[in-house]
Short mmCIF file of C-alpha atoms in Angstrom, two decimals:
data_model
loop_
_atom_site.label_atom_id
_atom_site.label_comp_id
_atom_site.label_asym_id
_atom_site.label_seq_id
_atom_site.Cartn_x
_atom_site.Cartn_y
_atom_site.Cartn_z
CA UNK K 1 5.35 -30.22 -1.66
CA UNK K 2 6.07 -31.35 -5.22
CA UNK K 3 3.50 -33.74 -6.68
CA UNK K 4 4.21 -36.68 -9.03
CA UNK K 5 3.58 -35.84 -12.68
CA UNK K 6 1.55 -38.02 -15.00
CA UNK K 7 3.04 -39.50 -18.18
CA UNK K 8 0.94 -37.09 -20.25
CA UNK K 9 2.27 -34.10 -18.30
CA UNK K 10 5.83 -35.37 -18.69
CA UNK K 11 5.54 -35.79 -22.47
CA UNK K 12 3.83 -32.40 -22.76
CA UNK K 13 6.73 -30.74 -20.94
CA UNK K 14 9.25 -32.53 -23.19
CA UNK K 15 7.40 -31.24 -26.23
CA UNK K 16 7.38 -27.68 -24.96
CA UNK K 17 11.07 -27.89 -24.18
CA UNK K 18 11.88 -29.13 -27.71
CA UNK K 19 9.81 -26.33 -29.22
CA UNK K 20 11.57 -23.65 -27.21
CA UNK K 21 14.94 -25.20 -28.05
CA UNK K 22 14.02 -25.06 -31.75
CA UNK K 23 12.74 -21.48 -32.03
CA UNK K 24 14.71 -19.94 -29.16
CA UNK K 25 13.57 -18.65 -25.79
CA UNK K 26 12.98 -15.03 -26.88
CA UNK K 27 10.85 -16.03 -29.88
CA UNK K 28 8.94 -18.51 -27.75
CA UNK K 29 8.34 -15.79 -25.17
CA UNK K 30 6.98 -13.43 -27.81
CA UNK K 31 4.66 -16.18 -29.07
CA UNK K 32 3.51 -16.94 -25.51
CA UNK K 33 4.94 -20.48 -25.64
CA UNK K 34 7.55 -20.13 -22.92
CA UNK K 35 5.20 -19.49 -20.02
CA UNK K 36 4.70 -23.18 -19.32
CA UNK K 37 8.45 -23.74 -19.36
CA UNK K 38 8.87 -20.93 -16.85
CA UNK K 39 6.24 -22.56 -14.66
CA UNK K 40 8.27 -25.78 -14.65
CA UNK K 41 10.98 -24.12 -12.56
CA UNK K 42 9.69 -23.48 -9.05
CA UNK K 43 10.58 -20.27 -7.28
CA UNK K 44 12.38 -21.16 -4.04
CA UNK K 45 13.63 -19.01 -1.17
CA UNK K 46 16.62 -20.83 0.27
CA UNK K 47 16.73 -21.01 4.04
CA UNK K 48 13.31 -19.36 4.25
CA UNK K 49 11.64 -21.98 2.05
CA UNK K 50 10.42 -24.26 4.89
CA UNK K 51 8.80 -21.30 6.64
CA UNK K 52 7.29 -20.04 3.38
CA UNK K 53 5.79 -23.50 2.80
CA UNK K 54 4.44 -23.50 6.36
CA UNK K 55 2.55 -20.29 5.52
CA UNK K 56 1.11 -21.84 2.37
CA UNK K 57 0.42 -25.41 3.46
CA UNK K 58 -0.62 -25.30 7.14
CA UNK K 59 -4.42 -25.55 7.50
CA UNK K 60 -5.57 -22.17 8.74
CA UNK K 61 -7.13 -23.70 11.86
CA UNK K 62 -3.64 -24.90 12.86
CA UNK K 63 -1.67 -21.86 11.71
CA UNK K 64 -1.63 -19.76 14.88
CA UNK K 65 -0.40 -22.61 17.13
CA UNK K 66 2.32 -23.26 14.54
CA UNK K 67 3.33 -19.58 14.58
CA UNK K 68 3.38 -19.55 18.39
CA UNK K 69 5.66 -22.59 18.31
CA UNK K 70 7.95 -20.81 15.85
CA UNK K 71 8.26 -17.92 18.31
CA UNK K 72 9.03 -20.28 21.17
CA UNK K 73 11.76 -21.93 19.09
CA UNK K 74 13.48 -18.59 18.46
CA UNK K 75 12.06 -17.40 15.12
CA UNK K 76 11.51 -13.64 15.32
CA UNK K 77 8.57 -11.65 13.96
CA UNK K 78 10.64 -10.15 11.16
CA UNK K 79 11.40 -13.61 9.79
CA UNK K 80 7.75 -14.65 10.05
CA UNK K 81 6.72 -11.53 8.13
CA UNK K 82 9.39 -12.20 5.49
CA UNK K 83 8.07 -15.73 4.98
CA UNK K 84 4.49 -14.50 4.84
CA UNK K 85 5.36 -11.88 2.24
CA UNK K 86 7.16 -14.38 0.02
CA UNK K 87 4.35 -16.92 0.37
CA UNK K 88 1.88 -14.21 -0.62
CA UNK K 89 3.93 -13.05 -3.61
CA UNK K 90 4.54 -16.57 -4.90
CA UNK K 91 0.87 -17.50 -4.57
CA UNK K 92 -0.84 -14.38 -5.89
CA UNK K 93 1.73 -12.40 -7.87
CA UNK K 94 -0.19 -9.17 -7.24
CA UNK K 95 -3.28 -10.51 -9.01
CA UNK K 96 -5.70 -11.23 -6.15
CA UNK K 97 -7.58 -8.39 -4.41
CA UNK K 98 -7.53 -9.83 -0.90
CA UNK K 99 -4.06 -11.21 -1.53
CA UNK K 100 -2.36 -7.95 -2.43
CA UNK K 101 -4.20 -6.06 0.30
CA UNK K 102 -2.83 -8.60 2.76
CA UNK K 103 0.69 -8.14 1.38
CA UNK K 104 0.33 -4.38 1.82
CA UNK K 105 -0.65 -4.93 5.48
CA UNK K 106 2.45 -6.96 6.40
CA UNK K 107 4.98 -4.15 6.83
CA UNK K 108 2.46 -1.96 8.71
CA UNK K 109 1.73 -4.91 11.02
CA UNK K 110 5.41 -5.28 11.84
CA UNK K 111 5.75 -1.54 12.46
CA UNK K 112 2.69 -1.73 14.73
CA UNK K 113 4.26 -4.63 16.61
CA UNK K 114 7.26 -2.47 17.41
CA UNK K 115 4.98 0.10 19.09
CA UNK K 116 3.46 -2.47 21.46
CA UNK K 117 4.66 -3.88 24.80
CA UNK K 118 6.75 -7.02 24.28
CA UNK K 119 4.05 -9.55 25.19
CA UNK K 120 1.55 -7.99 22.73
CA UNK K 121 3.90 -7.61 19.75
CA UNK K 122 2.96 -10.83 17.94
CA UNK K 123 -0.74 -9.86 17.77
CA UNK K 124 -0.79 -7.61 14.65
CA UNK K 125 1.60 -9.93 12.83
CA UNK K 126 -0.42 -13.05 13.69
CA UNK K 127 -3.59 -11.25 12.62
CA UNK K 128 -2.28 -10.50 9.13
CA UNK K 129 -0.53 -13.86 8.70
CA UNK K 130 -3.81 -15.60 9.56
CA UNK K 131 -5.54 -13.57 6.84
CA UNK K 132 -2.68 -14.38 4.49
CA UNK K 133 -2.80 -18.17 4.89
CA UNK K 134 -6.59 -18.20 4.85
CA UNK K 135 -6.63 -16.46 1.47
CA UNK K 136 -3.83 -18.61 0.07
CA UNK K 137 -5.87 -21.71 0.83
CA UNK K 138 -9.11 -20.19 -0.44
CA UNK K 139 -7.37 -19.68 -3.79
CA UNK K 140 -6.01 -23.21 -4.07
CA UNK K 141 -2.70 -23.10 -2.20
CA UNK K 142 0.57 -24.12 -3.80
CA UNK K 143 -0.97 -25.74 -6.86
CA UNK K 144 -2.23 -22.32 -7.99
CA UNK K 145 1.01 -20.37 -7.55
CA UNK K 146 1.42 -17.42 -9.92
CA UNK K 147 5.14 -16.64 -9.61
CA UNK K 148 7.75 -19.04 -10.94
CA UNK K 149 11.46 -18.76 -11.63
CA UNK K 150 12.22 -16.15 -14.29
CA UNK K 151 15.21 -16.01 -16.61
CA UNK K 152 16.66 -12.45 -16.74
CA UNK K 153 16.62 -10.80 -20.15
CA UNK K 154 19.46 -8.93 -21.82
CA UNK K 155 19.14 -5.18 -21.18
CA UNK K 156 19.77 -2.76 -24.03
CA UNK K 157 22.34 -0.09 -23.26
CA UNK K 158 20.82 2.28 -25.82
CA UNK K 159 17.47 2.87 -24.09
CA UNK K 160 16.20 3.81 -20.65
CA UNK K 161 15.52 0.65 -18.66
CA UNK K 162 12.37 2.23 -17.27
CA UNK K 163 11.09 2.87 -20.78
CA UNK K 164 11.86 -0.73 -21.83
CA UNK K 165 9.95 -2.09 -18.84
CA UNK K 166 7.04 0.30 -19.40
CA UNK K 167 6.83 -0.68 -23.08
CA UNK K 168 6.63 -4.37 -22.15
CA UNK K 169 3.83 -3.57 -19.70
CA UNK K 170 1.91 -1.52 -22.26
CA UNK K 171 2.27 -4.37 -24.75
CA UNK K 172 0.86 -6.77 -22.11
CA UNK K 173 4.03 -8.86 -22.41
CA UNK K 174 4.25 -10.14 -18.86
CA UNK K 175 7.11 -12.54 -19.62
CA UNK K 176 9.36 -9.83 -21.06
CA UNK K 177 8.37 -7.41 -18.30
CA UNK K 178 9.29 -9.90 -15.57
CA UNK K 179 12.51 -10.92 -17.32
CA UNK K 180 13.50 -7.26 -17.61
CA UNK K 181 12.73 -6.59 -13.95
CA UNK K 182 14.70 -9.66 -12.85
CA UNK K 183 17.74 -8.48 -14.79
CA UNK K 184 17.44 -4.99 -13.30
CA UNK K 185 17.04 -6.30 -9.74
CA UNK K 186 20.15 -8.47 -10.08
CA UNK K 187 22.08 -5.37 -11.07
CA UNK K 188 20.61 -2.95 -8.50
CA UNK K 189 17.42 -3.25 -6.42
CA UNK K 190 17.25 0.54 -6.16
CA UNK K 191 17.43 0.96 -9.93
CA UNK K 192 14.83 -1.77 -10.39
CA UNK K 193 12.45 0.09 -8.08
CA UNK K 194 12.97 3.35 -9.97
CA UNK K 195 12.42 1.64 -13.31
CA UNK K 196 9.21 -0.09 -12.19
CA UNK K 197 7.85 3.37 -11.37
CA UNK K 198 7.85 4.28 -15.07
CA UNK K 199 5.06 1.75 -15.59
CA UNK K 200 3.30 2.61 -12.33
CA UNK K 201 3.09 6.28 -13.35
CA UNK K 202 0.88 5.50 -16.36
CA UNK K 203 -2.13 5.71 -14.05
CA UNK K 204 -2.98 6.84 -10.51
CA UNK K 205 -5.32 3.99 -9.49
CA UNK K 206 -4.85 3.47 -5.75
CA UNK K 207 -3.58 -0.11 -5.67
CA UNK K 208 -1.20 0.51 -8.55
CA UNK K 209 0.35 3.29 -6.44
CA UNK K 210 0.38 1.78 -2.95
CA UNK K 211 1.52 -1.73 -3.92
CA UNK K 212 5.09 -0.80 -4.98
CA UNK K 213 5.67 1.47 -1.99
CA UNK K 214 4.48 -1.11 0.54
CA UNK K 215 6.65 -3.71 -1.21
CA UNK K 216 9.63 -1.35 -0.95
CA UNK K 217 8.89 -0.66 2.71
CA UNK K 218 8.79 -4.42 3.27
CA UNK K 219 12.17 -4.84 1.58
CA UNK K 220 13.65 -2.50 4.17
CA UNK K 221 12.50 -4.97 6.81
CA UNK K 222 13.28 -8.32 5.17
CA UNK K 223 16.16 -7.52 2.79
CA UNK K 224 16.52 -6.13 -0.73
CA UNK K 225 17.69 -9.47 -2.12
CA UNK K 226 13.98 -10.23 -2.58
CA UNK K 227 13.36 -7.06 -4.63
CA UNK K 228 12.51 -8.86 -7.86
CA UNK K 229 10.02 -11.18 -6.13
CA UNK K 230 8.09 -8.38 -4.43
CA UNK K 231 8.29 -5.89 -7.31
CA UNK K 232 7.08 -8.50 -9.80
CA UNK K 233 3.71 -8.09 -8.12
CA UNK K 234 3.55 -4.48 -9.30
CA UNK K 235 4.68 -5.40 -12.79
CA UNK K 236 2.00 -8.08 -13.11
CA UNK K 237 -0.64 -5.76 -11.65
CA UNK K 238 0.21 -3.10 -14.23
CA UNK K 239 0.18 -5.63 -17.08
CA UNK K 240 -3.22 -6.90 -15.99
CA UNK K 241 -4.54 -3.33 -15.79
CA UNK K 242 -3.75 -2.81 -19.47
CA UNK K 243 -6.73 -5.07 -20.27
CA UNK K 244 -9.21 -3.10 -18.16
CA UNK K 245 -11.78 -0.82 -19.79
CA UNK K 246 -10.23 2.56 -20.49
CA UNK K 247 -11.27 6.21 -20.56
CA UNK K 248 -9.51 9.43 -21.45
CA UNK K 249 -9.06 10.14 -17.74
CA UNK K 250 -7.47 6.74 -17.17
CA UNK K 251 -4.74 7.41 -19.73
CA UNK K 252 -4.25 11.11 -19.00
CA UNK K 253 -1.17 10.72 -16.75
CA UNK K 254 0.69 9.15 -19.70
CA UNK K 255 0.62 12.47 -21.54
CA UNK K 256 0.25 14.98 -18.71
CA UNK K 257 3.28 13.89 -16.69
CA UNK K 258 5.91 14.14 -19.47
CA UNK K 259 4.36 17.44 -20.55
CA UNK K 260 4.73 18.97 -17.07
CA UNK K 261 8.22 17.55 -16.48
CA UNK K 262 9.31 19.13 -19.76
CA UNK K 263 7.44 22.43 -19.38
CA UNK K 264 8.92 23.07 -15.94
CA UNK K 265 12.38 21.79 -16.91
CA UNK K 266 12.41 19.26 -14.08
CA UNK K 267 14.28 16.52 -15.93
CA UNK K 268 17.99 16.41 -15.21
CA UNK K 269 17.83 18.59 -12.10
CA UNK K 270 17.91 17.84 -8.41
CA UNK K 271 15.02 18.59 -6.04
CA UNK K 272 15.18 21.93 -4.28
CA UNK K 273 15.67 22.53 -0.58
CA UNK K 274 13.67 25.74 -0.09
CA UNK K 275 11.55 25.51 3.07
CA UNK K 276 8.20 27.25 3.39
CA UNK K 277 6.02 28.42 6.28
CA UNK K 278 2.74 27.07 7.62
CA UNK K 279 0.68 29.49 5.54
CA UNK K 280 2.22 28.27 2.28
CA UNK K 281 1.59 24.61 3.16
CA UNK K 282 -2.01 25.31 4.15
CA UNK K 283 -2.71 27.32 1.00
CA UNK K 284 -1.06 24.73 -1.22
CA UNK K 285 -3.11 21.94 0.35
CA UNK K 286 -6.27 23.92 -0.36
CA UNK K 287 -5.17 24.57 -3.94
CA UNK K 288 -4.64 20.85 -4.54
CA UNK K 289 -7.94 19.97 -2.86
CA UNK K 290 -10.06 22.54 -4.71
CA UNK K 291 -8.48 22.33 -8.17
CA UNK K 292 -9.15 20.12 -11.15
CA UNK K 293 -6.70 17.23 -11.44
CA UNK K 294 -4.80 19.02 -14.20
CA UNK K 295 -4.59 22.25 -12.19
CA UNK K 296 -3.41 20.41 -9.08
CA UNK K 297 -0.66 18.66 -11.05
CA UNK K 298 0.40 21.99 -12.56
CA UNK K 299 0.53 23.62 -9.11
CA UNK K 300 2.75 20.85 -7.74
CA UNK K 301 5.06 20.98 -10.77
CA UNK K 302 5.37 24.77 -10.51
CA UNK K 303 6.21 24.58 -6.80
CA UNK K 304 8.90 21.97 -7.43
CA UNK K 305 10.31 24.08 -10.27
CA UNK K 306 10.56 27.02 -7.85
CA UNK K 307 12.78 24.90 -5.63
CA UNK K 308 10.26 24.17 -2.88
CA UNK K 309 11.44 21.10 -0.98
CA UNK K 310 9.66 17.85 -1.89
CA UNK K 311 8.97 17.28 1.82
CA UNK K 312 6.91 20.48 2.00
CA UNK K 313 5.04 19.81 -1.25
CA UNK K 314 4.36 16.28 0.00
CA UNK K 315 3.07 17.64 3.29
CA UNK K 316 0.55 19.81 1.45
CA UNK K 317 -0.44 16.82 -0.67
CA UNK K 318 -1.23 14.57 2.30
CA UNK K 319 -3.14 17.34 4.09
CA UNK K 320 -5.31 17.75 0.98
CA UNK K 321 -6.05 14.01 0.97
CA UNK K 322 -6.84 14.17 4.69
CA UNK K 323 -9.78 16.45 3.90
CA UNK K 324 -11.46 13.58 2.06
CA UNK K 325 -11.72 11.67 5.35
CA UNK K 326 -12.70 14.69 7.42
CA UNK K 327 -15.45 15.81 4.99
CA UNK K 328 -16.81 12.43 3.87
CA UNK K 329 -20.54 11.94 4.47
CA UNK K 330 -20.02 8.17 4.63
CA UNK K 331 -21.30 5.32 2.53
CA UNK K 332 -24.62 5.77 0.78
CA UNK K 333 -27.29 3.05 0.45
CA UNK K 334 -25.77 2.17 -2.94
CA UNK K 335 -22.41 1.38 -1.31
CA UNK K 336 -23.64 -0.44 1.79
CA UNK K 337 -22.44 -4.02 2.39
CA UNK K 338 -22.52 -6.12 5.61
CA UNK K 339 -18.99 -5.22 6.73
CA UNK K 340 -19.29 -1.57 5.64
CA UNK K 341 -22.70 -0.19 6.65
CA UNK K 342 -24.46 3.04 5.81
CA UNK K 343 -22.43 6.06 6.91
CA UNK K 344 -19.21 4.14 7.45
CA UNK K 345 -15.84 5.46 6.25
CA UNK K 346 -13.46 2.57 6.95
CA UNK K 347 -12.10 0.07 4.44
CA UNK K 348 -11.97 1.18 0.80
CA UNK K 349 -13.62 4.56 1.39
CA UNK K 350 -12.75 7.57 -0.73
CA UNK K 351 -10.78 9.17 2.08
CA UNK K 352 -8.84 6.13 3.26
CA UNK K 353 -7.83 5.32 -0.30
CA UNK K 354 -6.82 8.93 -0.96
CA UNK K 355 -4.72 9.15 2.21
CA UNK K 356 -2.99 5.82 1.59
CA UNK K 357 -2.21 6.90 -1.99
CA UNK K 358 -0.90 10.31 -0.97
CA UNK K 359 1.26 8.70 1.70
CA UNK K 360 2.63 6.27 -0.88
CA UNK K 361 3.42 9.04 -3.39
CA UNK K 362 5.12 11.10 -0.68
CA UNK K 363 7.24 8.16 0.45
CA UNK K 364 8.10 7.15 -3.11
CA UNK K 365 9.32 10.71 -3.64
CA UNK K 366 11.49 10.35 -0.55
CA UNK K 367 13.21 7.08 -1.57
CA UNK K 368 13.39 7.36 -5.38
CA UNK K 369 15.62 9.26 -7.82
CA UNK K 370 15.10 12.90 -8.80
CA UNK K 371 12.89 12.21 -11.81
CA UNK K 372 10.59 9.94 -9.83
CA UNK K 373 10.57 12.31 -6.88
CA UNK K 374 9.13 15.04 -9.10
CA UNK K 375 6.80 12.65 -10.93
CA UNK K 376 5.40 11.19 -7.69
CA UNK K 377 4.44 14.54 -6.20
CA UNK K 378 2.93 15.80 -9.47
CA UNK K 379 0.84 12.66 -9.85
CA UNK K 380 0.01 12.63 -6.15
CA UNK K 381 -1.52 16.10 -6.45
CA UNK K 382 -3.37 15.00 -9.59
CA UNK K 383 -4.77 11.96 -7.81
CA UNK K 384 -6.09 13.82 -4.76
CA UNK K 385 -7.99 16.25 -6.97
CA UNK K 386 -9.28 13.34 -9.07
CA UNK K 387 -10.38 11.42 -5.96
CA UNK K 388 -12.40 14.44 -4.82
CA UNK K 389 -14.57 14.27 -7.93
CA UNK K 390 -14.32 10.79 -9.46
CA UNK K 391 -16.37 8.85 -6.89
CA UNK K 392 -19.10 11.42 -6.34
CA UNK K 393 -19.88 13.70 -3.40
CA UNK K 394 -19.91 17.45 -2.80
CA UNK K 395 -16.65 17.60 -0.88
CA UNK K 396 -16.09 21.30 -1.51
CA UNK K 397 -19.27 22.21 0.37
CA UNK K 398 -19.31 19.49 3.00
CA UNK K 399 -17.76 20.73 6.24
CA UNK K 400 -14.74 18.97 7.75
CA UNK K 401 -14.79 17.36 11.16
CA UNK K 402 -14.72 18.24 13.97
CA UNK K 403 -17.78 20.51 14.12
CA UNK K 404 -18.33 23.19 16.75
CA UNK K 405 -21.18 21.38 18.55
CA UNK K 406 -19.10 18.33 19.35
CA UNK K 407 -16.16 20.42 20.49
CA UNK K 408 -18.45 22.41 22.81
CA UNK K 409 -19.74 19.20 24.42
CA UNK K 410 -16.27 18.11 25.54
CA UNK K 411 -15.76 19.09 29.17
CA UNK K 412 -12.64 17.13 30.11
CA UNK K 413 -9.25 18.79 29.78
CA UNK K 414 -6.95 16.24 31.39
CA UNK K 415 -5.32 13.49 29.37
CA UNK K 416 -7.00 10.57 31.15
CA UNK K 417 -10.45 12.11 30.88
CA UNK K 418 -10.07 12.77 27.17
CA UNK K 419 -8.74 9.27 26.55
CA UNK K 420 -11.83 7.84 28.27
CA UNK K 421 -14.12 10.01 26.15
CA UNK K 422 -12.32 8.97 22.98
CA UNK K 423 -12.62 5.31 23.91
CA UNK K 424 -16.35 5.67 24.61
CA UNK K 425 -16.91 7.43 21.29
CA UNK K 426 -15.04 4.74 19.38
CA UNK K 427 -16.98 1.94 21.07
CA UNK K 428 -20.21 3.77 20.33
CA UNK K 429 -19.30 4.19 16.63
CA UNK K 430 -19.54 7.96 17.13
CA UNK K 431 -17.24 9.10 14.35
CA UNK K 432 -17.71 12.85 14.73
CA UNK K 433 -17.39 12.85 18.52
CA UNK K 434 -14.27 10.68 18.40
CA UNK K 435 -12.68 13.17 16.03
CA UNK K 436 -13.65 16.11 18.23
CA UNK K 437 -12.09 14.53 21.33
CA UNK K 438 -8.82 13.94 19.50
CA UNK K 439 -8.86 17.53 18.20
CA UNK K 440 -9.23 18.86 21.75
CA UNK K 441 -6.54 16.46 23.02
CA UNK K 442 -4.10 17.84 20.45
CA UNK K 443 -5.04 21.47 21.12
CA UNK K 444 -4.15 20.94 24.78
CA UNK K 445 -0.71 19.60 23.81
CA UNK K 446 -1.07 16.28 25.60
CA UNK K 447 1.46 13.56 24.82
CA UNK K 448 0.62 11.83 21.52
CA UNK K 449 1.69 8.36 22.65
CA UNK K 450 -1.28 7.52 24.94
CA UNK K 451 -3.74 8.50 22.21
CA UNK K 452 -1.87 6.48 19.60
CA UNK K 453 -1.82 3.54 22.02
CA UNK K 454 -5.61 3.72 22.21
CA UNK K 455 -6.02 3.84 18.43
CA UNK K 456 -3.40 1.13 17.94
CA UNK K 457 -5.36 -1.21 20.21
CA UNK K 458 -8.30 -1.07 17.80
CA UNK K 459 -6.15 -1.20 14.68
CA UNK K 460 -5.02 -4.58 16.03
CA UNK K 461 -8.35 -5.92 17.30
CA UNK K 462 -10.71 -4.86 14.50
CA UNK K 463 -11.06 -6.32 11.03
CA UNK K 464 -10.97 -2.95 9.26
CA UNK K 465 -12.08 -4.40 5.90
CA UNK K 466 -8.47 -5.02 4.78
CA UNK K 467 -7.30 -1.46 5.53
CA UNK K 468 -6.89 -1.10 9.32
CA UNK K 469 -3.15 -1.80 9.50
CA UNK K 470 -2.24 0.21 6.44
CA UNK K 471 -4.25 3.28 7.44
CA UNK K 472 -2.89 3.23 10.99
CA UNK K 473 0.62 3.22 9.52
CA UNK K 474 -0.27 5.98 7.06
CA UNK K 475 -1.44 8.24 9.88
CA UNK K 476 1.43 7.45 12.24
CA UNK K 477 3.93 8.24 9.47
CA UNK K 478 2.17 11.47 8.50
CA UNK K 479 1.95 12.61 12.12
CA UNK K 480 5.73 12.38 12.44
CA UNK K 481 6.41 14.24 9.19
CA UNK K 482 3.74 16.96 9.43
CA UNK K 483 4.36 20.26 11.22
CA UNK K 484 2.78 20.87 14.62
CA UNK K 485 0.11 23.24 13.29
CA UNK K 486 -1.52 20.52 11.18
CA UNK K 487 -0.43 17.08 12.37
CA UNK K 488 -3.44 16.38 14.60
CA UNK K 489 -5.72 16.53 11.54
CA UNK K 490 -4.35 13.13 10.58
CA UNK K 491 -5.14 11.68 14.01
CA UNK K 492 -8.68 13.08 13.85
CA UNK K 493 -9.09 11.16 10.60
CA UNK K 494 -7.77 7.97 12.19
CA UNK K 495 -10.14 8.35 15.15
CA UNK K 496 -13.07 8.73 12.78
CA UNK K 497 -12.10 5.63 10.79
CA UNK K 498 -11.51 3.68 14.01
CA UNK K 499 -14.99 4.56 15.30
CA UNK K 500 -16.41 3.51 11.95
CA UNK K 501 -14.75 0.07 11.96
CA UNK K 502 -15.28 -0.82 15.64
CA UNK K 503 -17.46 -3.83 16.42
CA UNK K 504 -16.17 -6.23 13.78
CA UNK K 505 -13.31 -8.19 15.40
CA UNK K 506 -10.61 -9.55 13.13
CA UNK K 507 -10.62 -13.25 12.30
CA UNK K 508 -8.10 -15.15 14.41
CA UNK K 509 -7.47 -12.35 16.91
CA UNK K 510 -9.25 -14.05 19.84
CA UNK K 511 -7.34 -17.28 19.24
CA UNK K 512 -4.06 -15.36 19.01
CA UNK K 513 -4.73 -13.66 22.35
CA UNK K 514 -5.48 -16.99 23.99
CA UNK K 515 -2.31 -18.59 22.63
CA UNK K 516 -0.19 -15.65 23.78
CA UNK K 517 -2.02 -15.24 27.12
CA UNK K 518 -2.59 -11.52 26.53
#
């Protein structure tokens, strides 16, 4: 709701407008004087605007009844998610930790809803929308909105649009970066996505990587006409990151990536289609896992140059990341916090972050142009190897789950018996046993769906420290795209994380169940 301006605010706006009119918008932008003018024009979302405002303005203790009423009046879950995503983007602009994690959970929540029986489908969506509105109001609601209407800039025909956008990001010129993105999105959402990736690829920090892919996944659900709004979050995140403390490792992708693309003559060519066998994928995953970041990137670039299909290189990449969940010794006393106790592996653990990043790189490679396909898999390999060493731990010598003792203790062989054992292990926070039961379930070739239904139940009910929905979606995607010999490794990882996070119910979930009578 628009508030009445004071006389002082009115005269201040007039003065800013006269200044911009005098020196010109581009000069004012370069001098940082046009930001207030941009803020004057509110970003609005047409027919979705009332629902977006509902997400921002409804007191959180009245949100779930309001959402239930929307469902009864015919609004579908997709439209609720669209409104929640736009409310999130307009409020936070990719600059709030809880905010952008919530945005990244919206598409996974809708995918999860589609796996549930009809009467249960609203639950994961309501869960994330509750978190969304709660955070919006914690941060000041509409009066603290970050995104405002942006005037598109003129795009030079003499330079790569991706390079122009990346240069604006490196120069910390958020106005020019957003204006450039807006112009690109008006021309082609697909091209805008590919051009944003130039800036993303300057570093492999997890949120920098996952944010654009989850935004793109969301666009497939709510419509690409909102590409500039959702991708502006990534642009602003990257601009903000330019002010963080830097090391040689932080900046290394800026020089390593172009070097490898050039050395392996990957620019200007199409990805290969050569398929490989299980042994190659397993060996490549071990190479990525055991190498230095530079060696892992080189191995991925060489494989792509040999014509190995990106799908197979990506499969090896995600299996390497999976080892960081299977081998993790859990949080140390230094890392312990109330929602993430000693020994836990859920939330922002090394392994969960690595798997979510690898999944994002693999999916970006799938939906982007040839250059970005190659770049994503090279940087994905680099990141897994970096994750193995950068946060501490002796991952090379730690043994992956499941271990022989837990496998030997499992006596059941039927599907129902194993599902009961898995459920008991999860409820007992027995990470290793839960993983062993899932391993045995897969070895016996039981139907995946009942086991996923069990794990989905807890991905919906538990808090998960901001990562439950996203990691469930990561694993369900990787299971479908990984060959039979290895796919159950991903489910073992999910079972372990689920056992770790159990016992901390999500805020709002009990109220949502009561409203929906489920």
